PDB file of N, CA and C in Angstrom:
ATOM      1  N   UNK A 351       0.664   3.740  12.279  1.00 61.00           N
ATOM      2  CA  UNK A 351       0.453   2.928  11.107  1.00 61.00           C
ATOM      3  C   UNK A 351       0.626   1.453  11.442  1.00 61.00           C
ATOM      4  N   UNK A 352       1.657   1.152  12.027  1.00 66.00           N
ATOM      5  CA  UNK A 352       1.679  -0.157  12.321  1.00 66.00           C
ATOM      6  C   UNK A 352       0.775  -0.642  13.380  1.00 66.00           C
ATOM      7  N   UNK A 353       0.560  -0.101  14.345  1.00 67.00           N
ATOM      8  CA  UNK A 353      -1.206  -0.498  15.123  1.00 67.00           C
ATOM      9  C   UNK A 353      -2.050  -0.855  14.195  1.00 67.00           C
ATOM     10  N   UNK A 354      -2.271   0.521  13.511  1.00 69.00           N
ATOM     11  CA  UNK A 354      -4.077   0.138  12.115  1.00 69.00           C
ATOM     12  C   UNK A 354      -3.352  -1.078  11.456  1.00 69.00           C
ATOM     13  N   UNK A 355      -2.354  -1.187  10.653  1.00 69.00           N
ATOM     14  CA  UNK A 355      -1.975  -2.479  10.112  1.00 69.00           C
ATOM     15  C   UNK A 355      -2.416  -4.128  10.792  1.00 69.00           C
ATOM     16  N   UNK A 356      -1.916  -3.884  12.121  1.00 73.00           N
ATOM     17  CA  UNK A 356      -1.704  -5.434  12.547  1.00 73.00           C
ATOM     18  C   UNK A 356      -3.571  -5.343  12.881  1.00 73.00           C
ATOM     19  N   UNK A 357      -3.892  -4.265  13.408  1.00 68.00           N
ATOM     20  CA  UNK A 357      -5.516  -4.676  13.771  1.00 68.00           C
ATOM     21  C   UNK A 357      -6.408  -5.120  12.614  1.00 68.00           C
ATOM     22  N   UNK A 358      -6.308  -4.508  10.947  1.00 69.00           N
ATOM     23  CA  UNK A 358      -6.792  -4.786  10.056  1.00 69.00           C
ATOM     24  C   UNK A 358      -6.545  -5.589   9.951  1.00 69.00           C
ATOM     25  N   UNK A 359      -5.352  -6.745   9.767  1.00 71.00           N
ATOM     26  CA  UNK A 359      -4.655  -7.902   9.297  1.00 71.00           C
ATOM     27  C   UNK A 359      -5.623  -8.760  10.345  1.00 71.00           C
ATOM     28  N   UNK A 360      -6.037  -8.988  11.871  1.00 70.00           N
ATOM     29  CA  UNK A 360      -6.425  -9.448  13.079  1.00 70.00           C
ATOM     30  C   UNK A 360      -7.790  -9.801  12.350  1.00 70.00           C
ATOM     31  N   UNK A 361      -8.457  -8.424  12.043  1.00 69.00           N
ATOM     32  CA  UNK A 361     -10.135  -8.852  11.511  1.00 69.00           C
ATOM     33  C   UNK A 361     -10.090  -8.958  10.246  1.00 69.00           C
ATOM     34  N   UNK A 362      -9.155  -9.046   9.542  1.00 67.00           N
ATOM     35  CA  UNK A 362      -9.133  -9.902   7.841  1.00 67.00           C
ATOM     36  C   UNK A 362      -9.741  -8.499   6.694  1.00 67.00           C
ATOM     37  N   UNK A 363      -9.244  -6.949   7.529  1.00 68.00           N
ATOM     38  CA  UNK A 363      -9.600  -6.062   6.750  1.00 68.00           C
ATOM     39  C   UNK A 363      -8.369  -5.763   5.039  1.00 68.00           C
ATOM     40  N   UNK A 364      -8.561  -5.217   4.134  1.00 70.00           N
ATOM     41  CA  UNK A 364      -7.403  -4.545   3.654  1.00 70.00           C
ATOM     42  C   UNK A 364      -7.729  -3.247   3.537  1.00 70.00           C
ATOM     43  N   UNK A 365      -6.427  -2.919   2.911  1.00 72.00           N
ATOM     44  CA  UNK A 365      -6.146  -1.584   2.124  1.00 72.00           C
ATOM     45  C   UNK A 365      -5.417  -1.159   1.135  1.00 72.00           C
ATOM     46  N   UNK A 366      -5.584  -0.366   0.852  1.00 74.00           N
ATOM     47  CA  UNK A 366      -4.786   0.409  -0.129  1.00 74.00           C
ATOM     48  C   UNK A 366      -4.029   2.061  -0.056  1.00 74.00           C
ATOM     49  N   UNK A 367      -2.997   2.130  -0.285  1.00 75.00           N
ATOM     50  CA  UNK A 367      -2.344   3.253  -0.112  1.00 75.00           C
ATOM     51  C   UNK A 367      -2.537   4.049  -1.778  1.00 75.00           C
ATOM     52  N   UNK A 368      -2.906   5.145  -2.102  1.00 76.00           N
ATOM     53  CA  UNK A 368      -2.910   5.830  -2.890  1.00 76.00           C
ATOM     54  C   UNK A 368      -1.802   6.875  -3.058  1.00 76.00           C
ATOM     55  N   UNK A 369      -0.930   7.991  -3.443  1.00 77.00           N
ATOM     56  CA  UNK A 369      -0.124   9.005  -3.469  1.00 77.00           C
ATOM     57  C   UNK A 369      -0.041   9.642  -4.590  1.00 77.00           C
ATOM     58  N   UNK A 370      -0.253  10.601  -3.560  1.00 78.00           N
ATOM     59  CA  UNK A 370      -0.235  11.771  -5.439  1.00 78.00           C
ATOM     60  C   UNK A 370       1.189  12.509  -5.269  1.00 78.00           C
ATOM     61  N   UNK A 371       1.865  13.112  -6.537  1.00 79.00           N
ATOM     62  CA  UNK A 371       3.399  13.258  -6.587  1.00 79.00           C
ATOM     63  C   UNK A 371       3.345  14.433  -5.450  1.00 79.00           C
ATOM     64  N   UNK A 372       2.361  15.113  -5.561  1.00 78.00           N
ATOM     65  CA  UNK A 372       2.236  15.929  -4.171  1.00 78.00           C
ATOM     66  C   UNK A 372       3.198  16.395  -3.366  1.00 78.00           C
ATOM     67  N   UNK A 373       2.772  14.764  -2.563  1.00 73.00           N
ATOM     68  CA  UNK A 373       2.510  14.654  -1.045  1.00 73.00           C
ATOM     69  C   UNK A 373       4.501  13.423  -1.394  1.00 73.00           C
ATOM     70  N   UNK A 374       4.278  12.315  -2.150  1.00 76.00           N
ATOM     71  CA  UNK A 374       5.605  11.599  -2.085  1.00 76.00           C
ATOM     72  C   UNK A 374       6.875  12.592  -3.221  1.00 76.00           C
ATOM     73  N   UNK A 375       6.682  13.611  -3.786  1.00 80.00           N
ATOM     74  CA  UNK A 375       7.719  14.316  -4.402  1.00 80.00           C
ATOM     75  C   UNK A 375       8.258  15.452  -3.427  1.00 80.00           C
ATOM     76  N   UNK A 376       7.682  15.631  -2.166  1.00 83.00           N
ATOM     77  CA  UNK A 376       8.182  16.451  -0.710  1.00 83.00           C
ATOM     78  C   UNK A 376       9.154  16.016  -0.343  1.00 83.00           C
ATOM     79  N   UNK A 377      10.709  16.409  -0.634  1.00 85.00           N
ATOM     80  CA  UNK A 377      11.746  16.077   0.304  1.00 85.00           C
ATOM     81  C   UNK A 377      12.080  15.585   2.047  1.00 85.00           C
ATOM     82  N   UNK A 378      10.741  16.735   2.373  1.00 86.00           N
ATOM     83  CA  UNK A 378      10.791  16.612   3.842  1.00 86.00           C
ATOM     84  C   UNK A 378       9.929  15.512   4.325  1.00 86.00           C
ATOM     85  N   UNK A 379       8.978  14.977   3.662  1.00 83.00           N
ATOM     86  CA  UNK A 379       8.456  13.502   3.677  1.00 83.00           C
ATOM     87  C   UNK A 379       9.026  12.645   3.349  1.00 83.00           C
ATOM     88  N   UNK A 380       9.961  12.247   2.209  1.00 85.00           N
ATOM     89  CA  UNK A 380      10.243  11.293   2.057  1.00 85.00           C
ATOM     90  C   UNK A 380      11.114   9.995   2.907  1.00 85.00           C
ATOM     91  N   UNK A 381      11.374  10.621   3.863  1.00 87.00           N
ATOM     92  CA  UNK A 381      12.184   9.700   4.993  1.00 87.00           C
ATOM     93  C   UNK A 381      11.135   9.056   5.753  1.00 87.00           C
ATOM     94  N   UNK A 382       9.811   9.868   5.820  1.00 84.00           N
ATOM     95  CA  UNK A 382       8.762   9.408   6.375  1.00 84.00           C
ATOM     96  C   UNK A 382       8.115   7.937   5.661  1.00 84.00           C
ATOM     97  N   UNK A 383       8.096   8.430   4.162  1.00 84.00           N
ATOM     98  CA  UNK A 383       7.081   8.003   3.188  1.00 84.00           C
ATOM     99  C   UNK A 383       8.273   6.446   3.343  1.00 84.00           C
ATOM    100  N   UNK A 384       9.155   6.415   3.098  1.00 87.00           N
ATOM    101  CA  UNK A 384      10.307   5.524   2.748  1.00 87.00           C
ATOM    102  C   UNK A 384       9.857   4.471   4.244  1.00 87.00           C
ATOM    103  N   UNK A 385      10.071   4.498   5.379  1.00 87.00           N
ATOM    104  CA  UNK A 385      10.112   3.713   6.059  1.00 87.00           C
ATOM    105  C   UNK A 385       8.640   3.188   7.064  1.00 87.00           C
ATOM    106  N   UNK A 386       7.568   4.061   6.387  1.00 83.00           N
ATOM    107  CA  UNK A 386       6.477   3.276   6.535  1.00 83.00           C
ATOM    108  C   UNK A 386       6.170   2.598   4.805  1.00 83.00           C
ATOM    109  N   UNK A 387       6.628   2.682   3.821  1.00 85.00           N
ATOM    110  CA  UNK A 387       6.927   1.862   2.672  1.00 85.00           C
ATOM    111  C   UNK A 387       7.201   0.417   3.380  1.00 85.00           C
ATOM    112  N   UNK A 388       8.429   0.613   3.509  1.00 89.00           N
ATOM    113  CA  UNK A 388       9.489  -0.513   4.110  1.00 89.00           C
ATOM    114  C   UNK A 388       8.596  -1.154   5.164  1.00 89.00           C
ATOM    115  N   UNK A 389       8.106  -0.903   6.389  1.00 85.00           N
ATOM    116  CA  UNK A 389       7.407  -1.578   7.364  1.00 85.00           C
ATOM    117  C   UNK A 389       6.068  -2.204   6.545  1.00 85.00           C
ATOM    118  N   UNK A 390       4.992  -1.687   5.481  1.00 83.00           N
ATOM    119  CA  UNK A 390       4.195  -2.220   4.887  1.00 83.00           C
ATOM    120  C   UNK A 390       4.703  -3.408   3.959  1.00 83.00           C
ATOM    121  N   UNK A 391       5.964  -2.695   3.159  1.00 87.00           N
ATOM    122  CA  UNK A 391       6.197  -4.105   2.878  1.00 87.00           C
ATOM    123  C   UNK A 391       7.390  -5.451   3.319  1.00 87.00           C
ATOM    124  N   UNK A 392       7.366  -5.046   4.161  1.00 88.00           N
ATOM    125  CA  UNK A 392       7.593  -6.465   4.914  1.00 88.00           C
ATOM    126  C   UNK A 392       6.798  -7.437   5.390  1.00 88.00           C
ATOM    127  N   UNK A 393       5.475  -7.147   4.882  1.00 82.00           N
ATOM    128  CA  UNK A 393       5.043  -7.961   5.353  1.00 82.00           C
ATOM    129  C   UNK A 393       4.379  -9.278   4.279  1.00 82.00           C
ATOM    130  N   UNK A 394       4.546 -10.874   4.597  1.00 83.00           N
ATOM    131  CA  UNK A 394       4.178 -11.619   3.768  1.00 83.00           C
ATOM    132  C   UNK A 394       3.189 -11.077   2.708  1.00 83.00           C
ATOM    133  N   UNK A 395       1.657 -11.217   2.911  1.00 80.00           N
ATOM    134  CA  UNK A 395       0.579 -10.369   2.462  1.00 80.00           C
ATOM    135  C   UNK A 395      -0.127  -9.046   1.624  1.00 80.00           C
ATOM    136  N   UNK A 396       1.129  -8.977   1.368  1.00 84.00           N
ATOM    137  CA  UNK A 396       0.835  -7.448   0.942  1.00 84.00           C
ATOM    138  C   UNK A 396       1.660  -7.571  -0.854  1.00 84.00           C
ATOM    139  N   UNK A 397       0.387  -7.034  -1.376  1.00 87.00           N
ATOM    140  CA  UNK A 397       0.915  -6.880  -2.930  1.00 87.00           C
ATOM    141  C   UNK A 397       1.233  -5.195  -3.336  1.00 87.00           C
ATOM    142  N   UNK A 398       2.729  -5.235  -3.496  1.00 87.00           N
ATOM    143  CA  UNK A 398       3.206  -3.903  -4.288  1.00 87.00           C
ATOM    144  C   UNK A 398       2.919  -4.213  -5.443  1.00 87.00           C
ATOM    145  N   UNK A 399       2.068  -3.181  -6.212  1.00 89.00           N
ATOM    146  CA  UNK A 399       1.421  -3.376  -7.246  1.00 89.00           C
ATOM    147  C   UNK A 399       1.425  -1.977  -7.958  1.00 89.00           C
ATOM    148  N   UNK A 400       1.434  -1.862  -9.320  1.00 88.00           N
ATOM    149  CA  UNK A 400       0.231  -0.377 -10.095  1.00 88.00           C
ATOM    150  C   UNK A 400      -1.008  -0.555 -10.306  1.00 88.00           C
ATOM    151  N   UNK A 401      -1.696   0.856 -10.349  1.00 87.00           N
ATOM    152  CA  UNK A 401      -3.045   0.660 -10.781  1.00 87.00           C
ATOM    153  C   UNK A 401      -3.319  -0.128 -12.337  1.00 87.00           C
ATOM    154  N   UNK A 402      -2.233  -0.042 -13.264  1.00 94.00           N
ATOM    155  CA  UNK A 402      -2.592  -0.949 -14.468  1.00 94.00           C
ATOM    156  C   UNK A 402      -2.473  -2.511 -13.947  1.00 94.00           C
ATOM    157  N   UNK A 403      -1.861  -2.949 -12.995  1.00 94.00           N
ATOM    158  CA  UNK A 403      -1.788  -4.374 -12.573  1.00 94.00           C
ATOM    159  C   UNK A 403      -2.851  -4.612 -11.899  1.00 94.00           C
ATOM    160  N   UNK A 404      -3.402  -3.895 -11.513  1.00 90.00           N
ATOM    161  CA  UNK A 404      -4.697  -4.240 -10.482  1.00 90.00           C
ATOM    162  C   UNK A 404      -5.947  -4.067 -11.543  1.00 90.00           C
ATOM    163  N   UNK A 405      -6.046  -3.459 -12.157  1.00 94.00           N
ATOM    164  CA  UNK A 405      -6.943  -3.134 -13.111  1.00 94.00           C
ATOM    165  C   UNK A 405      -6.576  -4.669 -14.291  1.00 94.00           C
ATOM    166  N   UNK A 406      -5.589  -5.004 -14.899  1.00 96.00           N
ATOM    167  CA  UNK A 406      -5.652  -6.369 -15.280  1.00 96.00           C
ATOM    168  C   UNK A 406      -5.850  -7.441 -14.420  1.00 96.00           C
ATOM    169  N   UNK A 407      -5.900  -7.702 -13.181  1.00 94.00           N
ATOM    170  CA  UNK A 407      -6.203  -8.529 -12.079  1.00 94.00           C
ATOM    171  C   UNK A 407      -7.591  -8.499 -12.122  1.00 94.00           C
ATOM    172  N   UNK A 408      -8.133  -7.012 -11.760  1.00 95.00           N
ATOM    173  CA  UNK A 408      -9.773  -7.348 -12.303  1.00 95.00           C
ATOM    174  C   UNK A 408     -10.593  -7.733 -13.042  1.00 95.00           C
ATOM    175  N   UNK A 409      -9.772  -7.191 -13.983  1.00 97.00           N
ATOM    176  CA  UNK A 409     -10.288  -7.783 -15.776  1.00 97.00           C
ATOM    177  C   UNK A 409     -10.399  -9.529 -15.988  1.00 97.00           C
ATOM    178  N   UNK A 410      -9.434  -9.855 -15.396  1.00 97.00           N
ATOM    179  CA  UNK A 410      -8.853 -11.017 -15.319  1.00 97.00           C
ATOM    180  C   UNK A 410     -10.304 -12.500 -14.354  1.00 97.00           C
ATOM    181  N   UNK A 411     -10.498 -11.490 -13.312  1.00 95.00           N
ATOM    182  CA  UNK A 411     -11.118 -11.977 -11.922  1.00 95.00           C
ATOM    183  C   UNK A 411     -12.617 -11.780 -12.508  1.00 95.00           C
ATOM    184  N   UNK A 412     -12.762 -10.689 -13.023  1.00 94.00           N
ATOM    185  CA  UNK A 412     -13.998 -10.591 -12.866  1.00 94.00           C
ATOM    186  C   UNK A 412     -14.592  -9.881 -14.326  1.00 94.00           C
ATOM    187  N   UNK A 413     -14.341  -9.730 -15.217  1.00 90.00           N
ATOM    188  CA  UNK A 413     -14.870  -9.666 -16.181  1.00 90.00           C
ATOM    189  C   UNK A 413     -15.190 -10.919 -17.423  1.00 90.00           C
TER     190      UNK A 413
END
């Protein structure tokens, strides 16, 4: 994860992380899920956000 990160960041790509309660309500993931959290957001660039905040950002931007 942190390779694809810094190479996207290099050629000016983004992304987005999606999760369904699934996959982050798995006990045995969550130590996983938690500290690639933490490494994504450390970084300047990056907006922790909800889909209703992004969806008023659009509204906002572009409607």
């Amino acid at each position: 994860m942190q390779i694809k990160m810094e190479l996207m960041d290099k050629v000016g790509m983004r992304g987005i992380v999606c999760l369904h309660t699934f996959h982050s309500g798995q006990p045995n993931k969550f130590k996983h899920l938690k500290r690639a959290f933490a490494f994504i957001a450390s970084h300047d660039n990056v907006w922790l956000t909800t889909g209703d905040d992004v969806n008023d950002w659009y509204h906002q931007n572009y409607m």
